[in-house]
mmCIF file of N, CA and C and ligand atoms in Angstrom:
data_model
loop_
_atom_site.group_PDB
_atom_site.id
_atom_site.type_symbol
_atom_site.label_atom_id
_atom_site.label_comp_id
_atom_site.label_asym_id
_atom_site.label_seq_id
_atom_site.Cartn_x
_atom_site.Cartn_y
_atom_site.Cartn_z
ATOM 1 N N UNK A 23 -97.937 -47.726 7.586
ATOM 2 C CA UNK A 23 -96.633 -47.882 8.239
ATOM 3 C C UNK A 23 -96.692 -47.214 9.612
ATOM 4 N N UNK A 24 -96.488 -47.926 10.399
ATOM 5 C CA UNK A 24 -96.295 -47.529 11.467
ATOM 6 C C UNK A 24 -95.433 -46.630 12.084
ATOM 7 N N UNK A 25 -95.376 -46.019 13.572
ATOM 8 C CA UNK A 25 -94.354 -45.276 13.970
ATOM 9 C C UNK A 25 -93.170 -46.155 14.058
ATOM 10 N N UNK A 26 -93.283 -47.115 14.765
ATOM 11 C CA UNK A 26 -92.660 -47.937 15.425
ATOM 12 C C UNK A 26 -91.905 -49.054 14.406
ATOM 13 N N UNK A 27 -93.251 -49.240 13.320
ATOM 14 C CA UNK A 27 -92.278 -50.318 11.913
ATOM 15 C C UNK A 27 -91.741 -49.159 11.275
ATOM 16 N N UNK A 28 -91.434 -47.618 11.097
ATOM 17 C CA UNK A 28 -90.579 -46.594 10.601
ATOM 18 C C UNK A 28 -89.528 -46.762 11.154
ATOM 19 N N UNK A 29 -89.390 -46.499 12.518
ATOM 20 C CA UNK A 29 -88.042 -46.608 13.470
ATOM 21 C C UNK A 29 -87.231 -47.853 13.373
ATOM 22 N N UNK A 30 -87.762 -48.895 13.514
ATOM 23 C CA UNK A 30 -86.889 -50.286 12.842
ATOM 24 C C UNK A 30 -86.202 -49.934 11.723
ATOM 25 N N UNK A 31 -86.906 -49.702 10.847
ATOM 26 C CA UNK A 31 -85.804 -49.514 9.189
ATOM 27 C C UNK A 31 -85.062 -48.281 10.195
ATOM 28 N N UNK A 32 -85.453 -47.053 10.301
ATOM 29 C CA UNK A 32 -84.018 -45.871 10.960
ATOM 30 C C UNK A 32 -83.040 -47.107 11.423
ATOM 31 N N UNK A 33 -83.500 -47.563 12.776
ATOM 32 C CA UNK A 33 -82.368 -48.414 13.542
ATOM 33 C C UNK A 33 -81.762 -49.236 12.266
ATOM 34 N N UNK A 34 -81.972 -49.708 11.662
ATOM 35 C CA UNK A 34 -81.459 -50.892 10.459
ATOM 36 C C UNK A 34 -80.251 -50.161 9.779
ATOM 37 N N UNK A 35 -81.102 -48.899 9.207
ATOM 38 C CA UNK A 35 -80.220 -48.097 8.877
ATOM 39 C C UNK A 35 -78.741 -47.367 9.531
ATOM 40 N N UNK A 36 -78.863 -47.406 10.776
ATOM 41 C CA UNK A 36 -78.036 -46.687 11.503
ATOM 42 C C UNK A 36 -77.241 -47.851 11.524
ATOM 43 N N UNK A 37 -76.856 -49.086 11.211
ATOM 44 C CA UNK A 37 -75.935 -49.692 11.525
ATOM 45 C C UNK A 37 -74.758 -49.403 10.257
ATOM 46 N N UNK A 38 -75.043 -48.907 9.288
ATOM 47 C CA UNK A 38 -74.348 -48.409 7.926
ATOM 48 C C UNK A 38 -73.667 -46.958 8.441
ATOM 49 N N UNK A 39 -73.913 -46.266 9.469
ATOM 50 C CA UNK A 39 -73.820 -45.151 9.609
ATOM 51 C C UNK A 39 -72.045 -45.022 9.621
ATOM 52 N N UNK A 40 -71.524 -44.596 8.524
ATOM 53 C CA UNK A 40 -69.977 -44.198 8.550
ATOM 54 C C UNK A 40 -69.675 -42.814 9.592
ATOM 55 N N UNK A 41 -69.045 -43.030 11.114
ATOM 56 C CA UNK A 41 -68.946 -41.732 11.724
ATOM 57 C C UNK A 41 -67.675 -42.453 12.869
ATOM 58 N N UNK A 42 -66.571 -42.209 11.701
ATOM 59 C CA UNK A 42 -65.162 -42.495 12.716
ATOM 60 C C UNK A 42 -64.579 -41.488 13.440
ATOM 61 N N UNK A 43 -65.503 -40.400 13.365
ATOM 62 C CA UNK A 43 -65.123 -39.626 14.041
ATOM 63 C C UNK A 43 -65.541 -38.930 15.219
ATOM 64 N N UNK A 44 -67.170 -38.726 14.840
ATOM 65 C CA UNK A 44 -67.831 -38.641 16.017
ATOM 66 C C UNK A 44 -68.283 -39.985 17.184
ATOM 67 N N UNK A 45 -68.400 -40.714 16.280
ATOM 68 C CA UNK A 45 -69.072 -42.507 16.930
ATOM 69 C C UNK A 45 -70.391 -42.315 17.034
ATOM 70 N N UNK A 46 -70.980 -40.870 16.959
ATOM 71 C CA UNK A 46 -72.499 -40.793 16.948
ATOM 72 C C UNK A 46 -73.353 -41.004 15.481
ATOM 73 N N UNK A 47 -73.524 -42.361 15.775
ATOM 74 C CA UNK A 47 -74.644 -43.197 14.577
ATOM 75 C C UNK A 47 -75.636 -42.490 14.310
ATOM 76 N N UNK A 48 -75.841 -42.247 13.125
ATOM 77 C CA UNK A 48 -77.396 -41.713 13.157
ATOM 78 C C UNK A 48 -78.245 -42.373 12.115
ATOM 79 N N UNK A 49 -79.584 -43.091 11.910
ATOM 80 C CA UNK A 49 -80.803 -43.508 11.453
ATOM 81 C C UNK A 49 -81.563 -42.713 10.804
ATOM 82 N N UNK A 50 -81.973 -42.436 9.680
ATOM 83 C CA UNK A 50 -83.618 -42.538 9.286
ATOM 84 C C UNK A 50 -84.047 -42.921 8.735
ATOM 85 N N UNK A 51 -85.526 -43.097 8.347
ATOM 86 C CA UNK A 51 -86.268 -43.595 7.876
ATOM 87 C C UNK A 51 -87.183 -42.736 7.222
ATOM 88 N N UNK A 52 -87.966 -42.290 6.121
ATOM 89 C CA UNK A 52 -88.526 -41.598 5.586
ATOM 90 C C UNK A 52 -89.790 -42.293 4.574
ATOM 91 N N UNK A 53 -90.781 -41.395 5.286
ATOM 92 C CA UNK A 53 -92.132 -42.174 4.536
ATOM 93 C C UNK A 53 -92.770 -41.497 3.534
ATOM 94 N N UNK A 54 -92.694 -41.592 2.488
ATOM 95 C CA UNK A 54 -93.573 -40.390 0.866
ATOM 96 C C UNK A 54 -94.719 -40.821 1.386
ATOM 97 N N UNK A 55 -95.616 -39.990 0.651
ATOM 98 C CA UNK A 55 -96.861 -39.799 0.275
ATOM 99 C C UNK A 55 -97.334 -41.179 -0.057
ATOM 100 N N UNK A 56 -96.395 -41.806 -1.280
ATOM 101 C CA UNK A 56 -97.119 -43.264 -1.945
ATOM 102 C C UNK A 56 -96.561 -44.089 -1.380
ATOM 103 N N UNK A 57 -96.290 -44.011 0.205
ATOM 104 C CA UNK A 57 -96.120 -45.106 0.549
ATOM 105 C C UNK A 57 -94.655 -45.636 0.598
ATOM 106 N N UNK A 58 -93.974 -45.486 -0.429
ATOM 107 C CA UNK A 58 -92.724 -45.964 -0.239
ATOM 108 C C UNK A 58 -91.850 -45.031 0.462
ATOM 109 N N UNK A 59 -90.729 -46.033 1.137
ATOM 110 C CA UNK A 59 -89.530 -45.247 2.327
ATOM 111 C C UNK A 59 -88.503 -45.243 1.640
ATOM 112 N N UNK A 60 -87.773 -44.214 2.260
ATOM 113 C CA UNK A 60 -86.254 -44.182 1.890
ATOM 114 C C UNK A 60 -85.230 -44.298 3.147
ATOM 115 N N UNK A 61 -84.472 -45.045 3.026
ATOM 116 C CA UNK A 61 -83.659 -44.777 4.519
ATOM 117 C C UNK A 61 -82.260 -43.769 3.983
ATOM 118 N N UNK A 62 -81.694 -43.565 5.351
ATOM 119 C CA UNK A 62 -80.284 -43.149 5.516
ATOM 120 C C UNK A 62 -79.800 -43.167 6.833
ATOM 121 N N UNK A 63 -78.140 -42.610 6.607
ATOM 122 C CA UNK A 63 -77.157 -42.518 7.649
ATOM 123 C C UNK A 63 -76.418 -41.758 7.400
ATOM 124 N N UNK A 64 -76.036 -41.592 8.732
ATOM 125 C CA UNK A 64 -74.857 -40.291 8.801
ATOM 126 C C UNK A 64 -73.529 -40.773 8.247
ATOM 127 N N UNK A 65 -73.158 -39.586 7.143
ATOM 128 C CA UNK A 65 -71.542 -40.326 6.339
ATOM 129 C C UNK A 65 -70.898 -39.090 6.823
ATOM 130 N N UNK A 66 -69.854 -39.341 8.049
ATOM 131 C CA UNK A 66 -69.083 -38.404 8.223
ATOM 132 C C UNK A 66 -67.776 -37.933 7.096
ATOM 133 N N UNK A 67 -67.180 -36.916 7.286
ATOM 134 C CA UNK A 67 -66.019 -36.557 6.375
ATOM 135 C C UNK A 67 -64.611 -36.545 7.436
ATOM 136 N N UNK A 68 -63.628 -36.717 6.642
ATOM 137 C CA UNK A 68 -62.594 -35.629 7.666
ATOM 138 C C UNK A 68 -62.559 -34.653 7.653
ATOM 139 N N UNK A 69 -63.290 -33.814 6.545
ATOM 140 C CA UNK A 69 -63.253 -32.625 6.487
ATOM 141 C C UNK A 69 -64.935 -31.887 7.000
ATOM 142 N N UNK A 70 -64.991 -32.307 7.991
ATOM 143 C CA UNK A 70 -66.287 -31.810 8.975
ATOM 144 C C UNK A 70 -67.092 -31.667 8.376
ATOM 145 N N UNK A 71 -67.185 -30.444 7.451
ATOM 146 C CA UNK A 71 -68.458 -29.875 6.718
ATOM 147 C C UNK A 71 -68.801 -30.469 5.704
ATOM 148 N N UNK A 72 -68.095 -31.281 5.292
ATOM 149 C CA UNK A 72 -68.342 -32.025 4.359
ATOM 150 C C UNK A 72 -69.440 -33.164 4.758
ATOM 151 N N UNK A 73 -69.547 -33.151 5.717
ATOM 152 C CA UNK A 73 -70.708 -34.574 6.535
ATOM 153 C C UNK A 73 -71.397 -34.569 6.301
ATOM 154 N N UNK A 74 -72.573 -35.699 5.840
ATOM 155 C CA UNK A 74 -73.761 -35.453 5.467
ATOM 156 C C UNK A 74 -74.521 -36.238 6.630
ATOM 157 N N UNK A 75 -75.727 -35.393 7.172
ATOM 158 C CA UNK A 75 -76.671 -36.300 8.038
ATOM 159 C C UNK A 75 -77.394 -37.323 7.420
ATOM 160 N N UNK A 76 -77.883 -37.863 8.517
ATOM 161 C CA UNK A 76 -79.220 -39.537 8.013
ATOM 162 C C UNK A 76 -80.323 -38.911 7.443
ATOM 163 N N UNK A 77 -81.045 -37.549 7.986
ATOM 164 C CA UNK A 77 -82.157 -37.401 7.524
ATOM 165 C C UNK A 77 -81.731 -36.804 6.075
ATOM 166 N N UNK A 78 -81.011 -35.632 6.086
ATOM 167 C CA UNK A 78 -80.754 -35.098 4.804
ATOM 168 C C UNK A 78 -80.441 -36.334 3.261
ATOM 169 N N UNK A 79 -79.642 -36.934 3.975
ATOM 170 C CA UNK A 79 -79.312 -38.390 3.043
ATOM 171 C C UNK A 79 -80.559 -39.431 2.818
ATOM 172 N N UNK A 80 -81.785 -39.673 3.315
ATOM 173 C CA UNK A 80 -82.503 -40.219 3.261
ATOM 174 C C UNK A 80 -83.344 -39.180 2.041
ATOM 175 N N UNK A 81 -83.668 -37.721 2.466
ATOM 176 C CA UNK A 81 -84.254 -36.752 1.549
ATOM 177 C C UNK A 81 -83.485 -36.680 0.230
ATOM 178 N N UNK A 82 -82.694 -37.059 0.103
ATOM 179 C CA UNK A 82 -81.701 -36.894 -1.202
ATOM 180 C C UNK A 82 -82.274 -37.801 -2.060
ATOM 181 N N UNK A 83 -82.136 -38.985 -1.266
ATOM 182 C CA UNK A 83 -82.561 -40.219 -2.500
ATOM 183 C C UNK A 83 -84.146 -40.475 -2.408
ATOM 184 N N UNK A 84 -84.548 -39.804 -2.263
ATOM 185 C CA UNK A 84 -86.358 -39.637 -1.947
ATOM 186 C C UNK A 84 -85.881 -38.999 -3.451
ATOM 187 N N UNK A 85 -85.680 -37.570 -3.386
ATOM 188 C CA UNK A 85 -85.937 -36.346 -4.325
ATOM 189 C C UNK A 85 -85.350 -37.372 -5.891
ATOM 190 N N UNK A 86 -84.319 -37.818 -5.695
ATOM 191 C CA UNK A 86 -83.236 -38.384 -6.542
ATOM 192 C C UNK A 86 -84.573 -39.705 -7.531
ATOM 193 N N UNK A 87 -85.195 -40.022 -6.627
ATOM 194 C CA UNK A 87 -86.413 -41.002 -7.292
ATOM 195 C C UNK A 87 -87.465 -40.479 -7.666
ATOM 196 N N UNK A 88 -87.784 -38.957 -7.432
ATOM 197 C CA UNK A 88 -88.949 -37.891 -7.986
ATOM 198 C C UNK A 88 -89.705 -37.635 -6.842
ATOM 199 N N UNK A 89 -89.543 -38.053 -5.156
ATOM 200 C CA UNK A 89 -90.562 -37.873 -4.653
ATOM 201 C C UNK A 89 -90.456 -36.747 -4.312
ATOM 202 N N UNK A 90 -91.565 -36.001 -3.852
ATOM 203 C CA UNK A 90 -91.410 -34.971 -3.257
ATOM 204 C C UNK A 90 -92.172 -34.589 -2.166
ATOM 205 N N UNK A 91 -93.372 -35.294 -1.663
ATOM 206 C CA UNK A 91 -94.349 -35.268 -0.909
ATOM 207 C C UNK A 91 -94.037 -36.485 0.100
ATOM 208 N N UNK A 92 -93.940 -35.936 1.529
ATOM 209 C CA UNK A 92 -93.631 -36.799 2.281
ATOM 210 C C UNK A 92 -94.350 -36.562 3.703
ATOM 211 N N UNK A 93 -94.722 -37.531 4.411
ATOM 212 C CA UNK A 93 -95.620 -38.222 5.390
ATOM 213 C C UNK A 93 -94.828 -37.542 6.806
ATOM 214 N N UNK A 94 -93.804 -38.196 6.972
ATOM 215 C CA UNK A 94 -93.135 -38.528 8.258
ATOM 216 C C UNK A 94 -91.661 -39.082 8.027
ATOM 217 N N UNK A 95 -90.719 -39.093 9.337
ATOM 218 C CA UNK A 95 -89.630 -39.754 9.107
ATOM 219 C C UNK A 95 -88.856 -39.361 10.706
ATOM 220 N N UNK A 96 -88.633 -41.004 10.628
ATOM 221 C CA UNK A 96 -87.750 -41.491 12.313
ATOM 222 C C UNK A 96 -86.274 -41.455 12.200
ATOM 223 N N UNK A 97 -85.960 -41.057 13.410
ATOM 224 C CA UNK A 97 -84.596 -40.606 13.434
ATOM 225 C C UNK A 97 -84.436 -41.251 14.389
ATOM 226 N N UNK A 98 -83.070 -41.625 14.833
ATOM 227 C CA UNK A 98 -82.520 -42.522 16.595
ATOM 228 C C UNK A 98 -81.185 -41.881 15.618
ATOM 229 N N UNK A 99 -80.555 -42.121 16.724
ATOM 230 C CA UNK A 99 -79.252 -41.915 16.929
ATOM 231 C C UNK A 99 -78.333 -41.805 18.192
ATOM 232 N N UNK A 100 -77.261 -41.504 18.151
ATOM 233 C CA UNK A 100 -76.325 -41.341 19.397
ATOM 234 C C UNK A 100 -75.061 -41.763 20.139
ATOM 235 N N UNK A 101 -74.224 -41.702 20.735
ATOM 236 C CA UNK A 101 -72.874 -42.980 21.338
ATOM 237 C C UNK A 101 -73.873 -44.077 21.355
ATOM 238 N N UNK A 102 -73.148 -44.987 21.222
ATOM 239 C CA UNK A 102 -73.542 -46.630 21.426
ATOM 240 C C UNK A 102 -74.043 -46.704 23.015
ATOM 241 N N UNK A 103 -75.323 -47.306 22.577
ATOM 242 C CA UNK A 103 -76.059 -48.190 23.803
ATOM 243 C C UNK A 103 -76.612 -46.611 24.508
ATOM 244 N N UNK A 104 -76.505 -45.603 24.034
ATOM 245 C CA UNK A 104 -77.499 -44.474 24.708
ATOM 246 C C UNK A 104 -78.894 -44.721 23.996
ATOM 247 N N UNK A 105 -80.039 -43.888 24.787
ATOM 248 C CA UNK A 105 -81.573 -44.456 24.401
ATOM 249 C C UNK A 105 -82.008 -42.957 24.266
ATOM 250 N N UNK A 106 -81.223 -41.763 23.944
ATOM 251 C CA UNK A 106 -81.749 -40.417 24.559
ATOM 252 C C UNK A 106 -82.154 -39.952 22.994
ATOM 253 N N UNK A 107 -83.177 -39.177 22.912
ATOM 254 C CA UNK A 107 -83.957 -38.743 21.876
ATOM 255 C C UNK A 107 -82.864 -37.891 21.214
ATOM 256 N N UNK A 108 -82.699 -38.405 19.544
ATOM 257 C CA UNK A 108 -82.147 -37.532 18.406
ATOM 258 C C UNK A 108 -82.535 -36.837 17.456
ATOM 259 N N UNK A 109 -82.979 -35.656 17.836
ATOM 260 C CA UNK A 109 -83.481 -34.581 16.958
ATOM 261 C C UNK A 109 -82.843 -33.651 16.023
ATOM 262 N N UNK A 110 -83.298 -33.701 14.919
ATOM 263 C CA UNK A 110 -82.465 -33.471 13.944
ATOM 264 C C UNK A 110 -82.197 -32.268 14.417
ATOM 265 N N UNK A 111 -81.012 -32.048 13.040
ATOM 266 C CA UNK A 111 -79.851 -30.811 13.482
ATOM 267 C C UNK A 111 -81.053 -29.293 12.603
ATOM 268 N N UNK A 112 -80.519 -28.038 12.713
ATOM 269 C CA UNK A 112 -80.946 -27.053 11.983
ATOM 270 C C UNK A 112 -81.074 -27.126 10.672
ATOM 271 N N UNK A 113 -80.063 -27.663 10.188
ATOM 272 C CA UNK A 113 -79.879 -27.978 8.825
ATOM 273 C C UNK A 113 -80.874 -28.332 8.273
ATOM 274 N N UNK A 114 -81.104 -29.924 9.003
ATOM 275 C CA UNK A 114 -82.420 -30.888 8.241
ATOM 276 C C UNK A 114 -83.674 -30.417 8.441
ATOM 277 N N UNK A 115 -83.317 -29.778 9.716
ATOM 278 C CA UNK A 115 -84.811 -29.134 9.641
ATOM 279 C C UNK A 115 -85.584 -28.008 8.615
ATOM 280 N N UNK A 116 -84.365 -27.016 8.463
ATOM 281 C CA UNK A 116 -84.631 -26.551 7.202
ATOM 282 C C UNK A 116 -84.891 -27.050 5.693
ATOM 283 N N UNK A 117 -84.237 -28.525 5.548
ATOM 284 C CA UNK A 117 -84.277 -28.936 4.751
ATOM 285 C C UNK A 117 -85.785 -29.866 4.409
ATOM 286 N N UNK A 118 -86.376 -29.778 5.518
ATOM 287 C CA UNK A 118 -87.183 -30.479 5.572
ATOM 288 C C UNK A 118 -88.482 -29.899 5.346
ATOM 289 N N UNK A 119 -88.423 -28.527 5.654
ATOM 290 C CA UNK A 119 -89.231 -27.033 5.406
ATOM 291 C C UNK A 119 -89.491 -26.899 4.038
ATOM 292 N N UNK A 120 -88.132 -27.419 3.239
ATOM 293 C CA UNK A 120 -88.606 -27.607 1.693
ATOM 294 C C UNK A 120 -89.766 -27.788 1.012
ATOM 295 N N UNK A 121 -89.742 -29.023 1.716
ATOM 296 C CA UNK A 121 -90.919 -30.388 0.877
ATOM 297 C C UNK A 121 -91.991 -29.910 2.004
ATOM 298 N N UNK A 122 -92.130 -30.008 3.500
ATOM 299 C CA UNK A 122 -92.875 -30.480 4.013
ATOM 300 C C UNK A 122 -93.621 -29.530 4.316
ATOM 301 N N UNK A 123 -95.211 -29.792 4.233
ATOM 302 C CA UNK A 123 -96.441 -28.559 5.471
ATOM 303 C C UNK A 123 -95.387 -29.230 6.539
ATOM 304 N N UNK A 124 -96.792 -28.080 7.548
ATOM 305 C CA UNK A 124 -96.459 -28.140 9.387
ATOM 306 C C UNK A 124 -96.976 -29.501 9.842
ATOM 307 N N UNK A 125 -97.798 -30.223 9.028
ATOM 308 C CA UNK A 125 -97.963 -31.133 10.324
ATOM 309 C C UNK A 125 -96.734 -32.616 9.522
ATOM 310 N N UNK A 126 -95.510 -32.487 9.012
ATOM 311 C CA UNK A 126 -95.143 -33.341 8.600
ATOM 312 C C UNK A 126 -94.354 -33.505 10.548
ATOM 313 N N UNK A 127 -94.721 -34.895 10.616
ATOM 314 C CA UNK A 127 -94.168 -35.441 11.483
ATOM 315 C C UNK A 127 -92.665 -35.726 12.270
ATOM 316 N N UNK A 128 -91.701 -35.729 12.648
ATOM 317 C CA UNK A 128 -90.609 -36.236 12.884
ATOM 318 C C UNK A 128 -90.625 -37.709 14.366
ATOM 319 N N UNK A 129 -90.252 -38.690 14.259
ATOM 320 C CA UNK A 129 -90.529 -39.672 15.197
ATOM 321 C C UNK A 129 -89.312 -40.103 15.381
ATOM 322 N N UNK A 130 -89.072 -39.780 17.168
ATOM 323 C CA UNK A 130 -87.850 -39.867 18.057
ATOM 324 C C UNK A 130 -88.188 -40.923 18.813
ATOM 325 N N UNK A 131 -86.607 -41.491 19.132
ATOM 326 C CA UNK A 131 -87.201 -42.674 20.458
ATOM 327 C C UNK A 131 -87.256 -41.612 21.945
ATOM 328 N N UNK A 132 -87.152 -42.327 23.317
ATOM 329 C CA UNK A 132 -86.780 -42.103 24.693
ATOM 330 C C UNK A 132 -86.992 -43.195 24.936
ATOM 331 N N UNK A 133 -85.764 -43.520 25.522
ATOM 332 C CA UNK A 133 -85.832 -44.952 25.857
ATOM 333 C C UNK A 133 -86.345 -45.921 24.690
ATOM 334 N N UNK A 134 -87.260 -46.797 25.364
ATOM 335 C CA UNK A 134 -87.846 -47.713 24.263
ATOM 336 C C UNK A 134 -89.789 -46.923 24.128
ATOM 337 N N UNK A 135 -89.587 -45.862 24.069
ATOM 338 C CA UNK A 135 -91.121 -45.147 23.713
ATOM 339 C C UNK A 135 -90.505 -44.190 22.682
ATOM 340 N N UNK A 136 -91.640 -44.166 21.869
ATOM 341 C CA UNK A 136 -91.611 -43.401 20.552
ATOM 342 C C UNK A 136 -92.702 -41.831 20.833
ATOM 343 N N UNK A 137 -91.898 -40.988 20.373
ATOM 344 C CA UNK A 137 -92.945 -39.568 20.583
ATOM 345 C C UNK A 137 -92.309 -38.368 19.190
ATOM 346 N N UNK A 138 -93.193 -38.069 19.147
ATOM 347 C CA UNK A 138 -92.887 -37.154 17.520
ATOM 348 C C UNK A 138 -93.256 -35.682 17.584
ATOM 349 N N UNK A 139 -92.551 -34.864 16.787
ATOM 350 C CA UNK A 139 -93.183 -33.511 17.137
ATOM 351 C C UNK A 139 -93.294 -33.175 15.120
ATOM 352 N N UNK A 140 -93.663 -32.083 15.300
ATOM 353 C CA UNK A 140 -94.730 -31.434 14.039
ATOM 354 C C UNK A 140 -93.215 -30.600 13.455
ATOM 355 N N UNK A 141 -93.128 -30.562 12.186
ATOM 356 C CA UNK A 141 -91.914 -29.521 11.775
ATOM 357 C C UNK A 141 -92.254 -28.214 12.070
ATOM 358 N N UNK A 142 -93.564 -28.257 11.991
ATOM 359 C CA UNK A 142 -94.098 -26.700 12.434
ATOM 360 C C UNK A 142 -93.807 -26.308 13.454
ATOM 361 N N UNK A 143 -93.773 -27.046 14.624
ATOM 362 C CA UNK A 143 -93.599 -27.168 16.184
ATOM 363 C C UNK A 143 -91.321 -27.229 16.354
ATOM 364 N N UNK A 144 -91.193 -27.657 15.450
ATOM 365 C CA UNK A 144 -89.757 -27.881 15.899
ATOM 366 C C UNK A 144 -88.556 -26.433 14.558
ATOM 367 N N UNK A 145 -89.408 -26.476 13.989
ATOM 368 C CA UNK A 145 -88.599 -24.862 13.081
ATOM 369 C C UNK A 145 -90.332 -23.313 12.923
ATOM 370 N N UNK A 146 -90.704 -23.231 13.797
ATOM 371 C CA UNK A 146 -91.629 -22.015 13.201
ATOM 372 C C UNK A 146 -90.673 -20.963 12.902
ATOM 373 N N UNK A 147 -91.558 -20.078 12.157
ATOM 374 C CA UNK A 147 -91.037 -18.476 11.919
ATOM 375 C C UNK A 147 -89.542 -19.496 11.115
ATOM 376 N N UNK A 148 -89.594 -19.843 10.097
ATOM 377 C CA UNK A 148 -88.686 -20.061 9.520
ATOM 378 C C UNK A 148 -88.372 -19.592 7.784
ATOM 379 N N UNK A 149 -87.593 -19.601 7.548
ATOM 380 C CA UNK A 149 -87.580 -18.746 5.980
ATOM 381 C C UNK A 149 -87.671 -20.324 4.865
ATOM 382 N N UNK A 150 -88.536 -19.558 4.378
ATOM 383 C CA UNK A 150 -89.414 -20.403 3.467
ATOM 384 C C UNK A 150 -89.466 -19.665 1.737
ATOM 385 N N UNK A 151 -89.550 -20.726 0.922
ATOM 386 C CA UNK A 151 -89.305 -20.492 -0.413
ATOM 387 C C UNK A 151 -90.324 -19.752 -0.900
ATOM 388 N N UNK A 152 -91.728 -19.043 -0.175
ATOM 389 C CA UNK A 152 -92.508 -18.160 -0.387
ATOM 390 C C UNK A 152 -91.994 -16.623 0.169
ATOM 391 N N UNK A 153 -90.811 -16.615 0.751
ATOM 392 C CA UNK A 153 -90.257 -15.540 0.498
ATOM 393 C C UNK A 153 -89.852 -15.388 -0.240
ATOM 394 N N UNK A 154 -89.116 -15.768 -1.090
ATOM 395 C CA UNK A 154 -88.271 -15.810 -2.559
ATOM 396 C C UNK A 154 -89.081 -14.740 -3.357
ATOM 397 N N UNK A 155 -90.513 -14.905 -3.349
ATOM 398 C CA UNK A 155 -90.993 -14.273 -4.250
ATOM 399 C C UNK A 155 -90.529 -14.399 -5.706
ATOM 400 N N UNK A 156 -90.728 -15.839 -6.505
ATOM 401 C CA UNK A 156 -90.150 -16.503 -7.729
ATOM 402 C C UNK A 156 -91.512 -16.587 -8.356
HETATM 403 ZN ZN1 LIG B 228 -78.916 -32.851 10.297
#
């Protein structure tokens, strides 16, 4: 799977994106280990915190099907007809620290070019479930 055939399903996805409040759509796309994807979108709340992001919602129904080992995953988002790179929020990134080593991928547009950074590279020095000490 490609970078670029990942980001299609995000974009596909982002047209489901419920956000009457912000108007900022958000996409992803998420690639396991075996190959199979999961998408999502941003489902806003009225009650703010209640919102769930695209990436976190895509990781849900990954976990929800047993996966747990995952590749990569494209995000777009933004107001309508902007092209500017959407990088996930703190949240997902932590959430993403879960499941993923450092070199799990994240793949953003600019413009119509695709460029990705490392979770390692976009959350280091982050608190991790080997602190727990469990
Ligand atoms: Zn997020």
């Amino acid at each position: 799977m490609s970078d670029q055939e990942l980001m299609q399903l995000a974009e596909t996805a982002r047209t489901n994106a419920y956000a009457p409040y912000s108007s900022f759509k958000v996409g992803a796309a998420l690639l396991c280990s075996d190959g199979s994807i999961y998408t999502g979108c941003n489902v806003e709340n009225s009650s703010y915190g209640a919102s769930m992001c695209a990436e976190r919602a895509a990781i849900s129904k990954a976990v929800a099907d047993g996966k747990r080992i995952f590749v990569k995953i494209a995000v777009c988002g933004g107001k309508v007809n902007t092209e500017t790179p959407c990088p996930p929020c703190g949240i997902c990134r932590q959430v993403f620290r879960e499941f993923c080593e450092d070199n799990f991928r994240i793949v953003m547009k600019n413009g119509n070019s695709l460029f990705s950074d490392t979770i390692g590279d976009l959350l280091p020095l982050c608190f991790q479930k080997s602190l727990l000490d469990l």
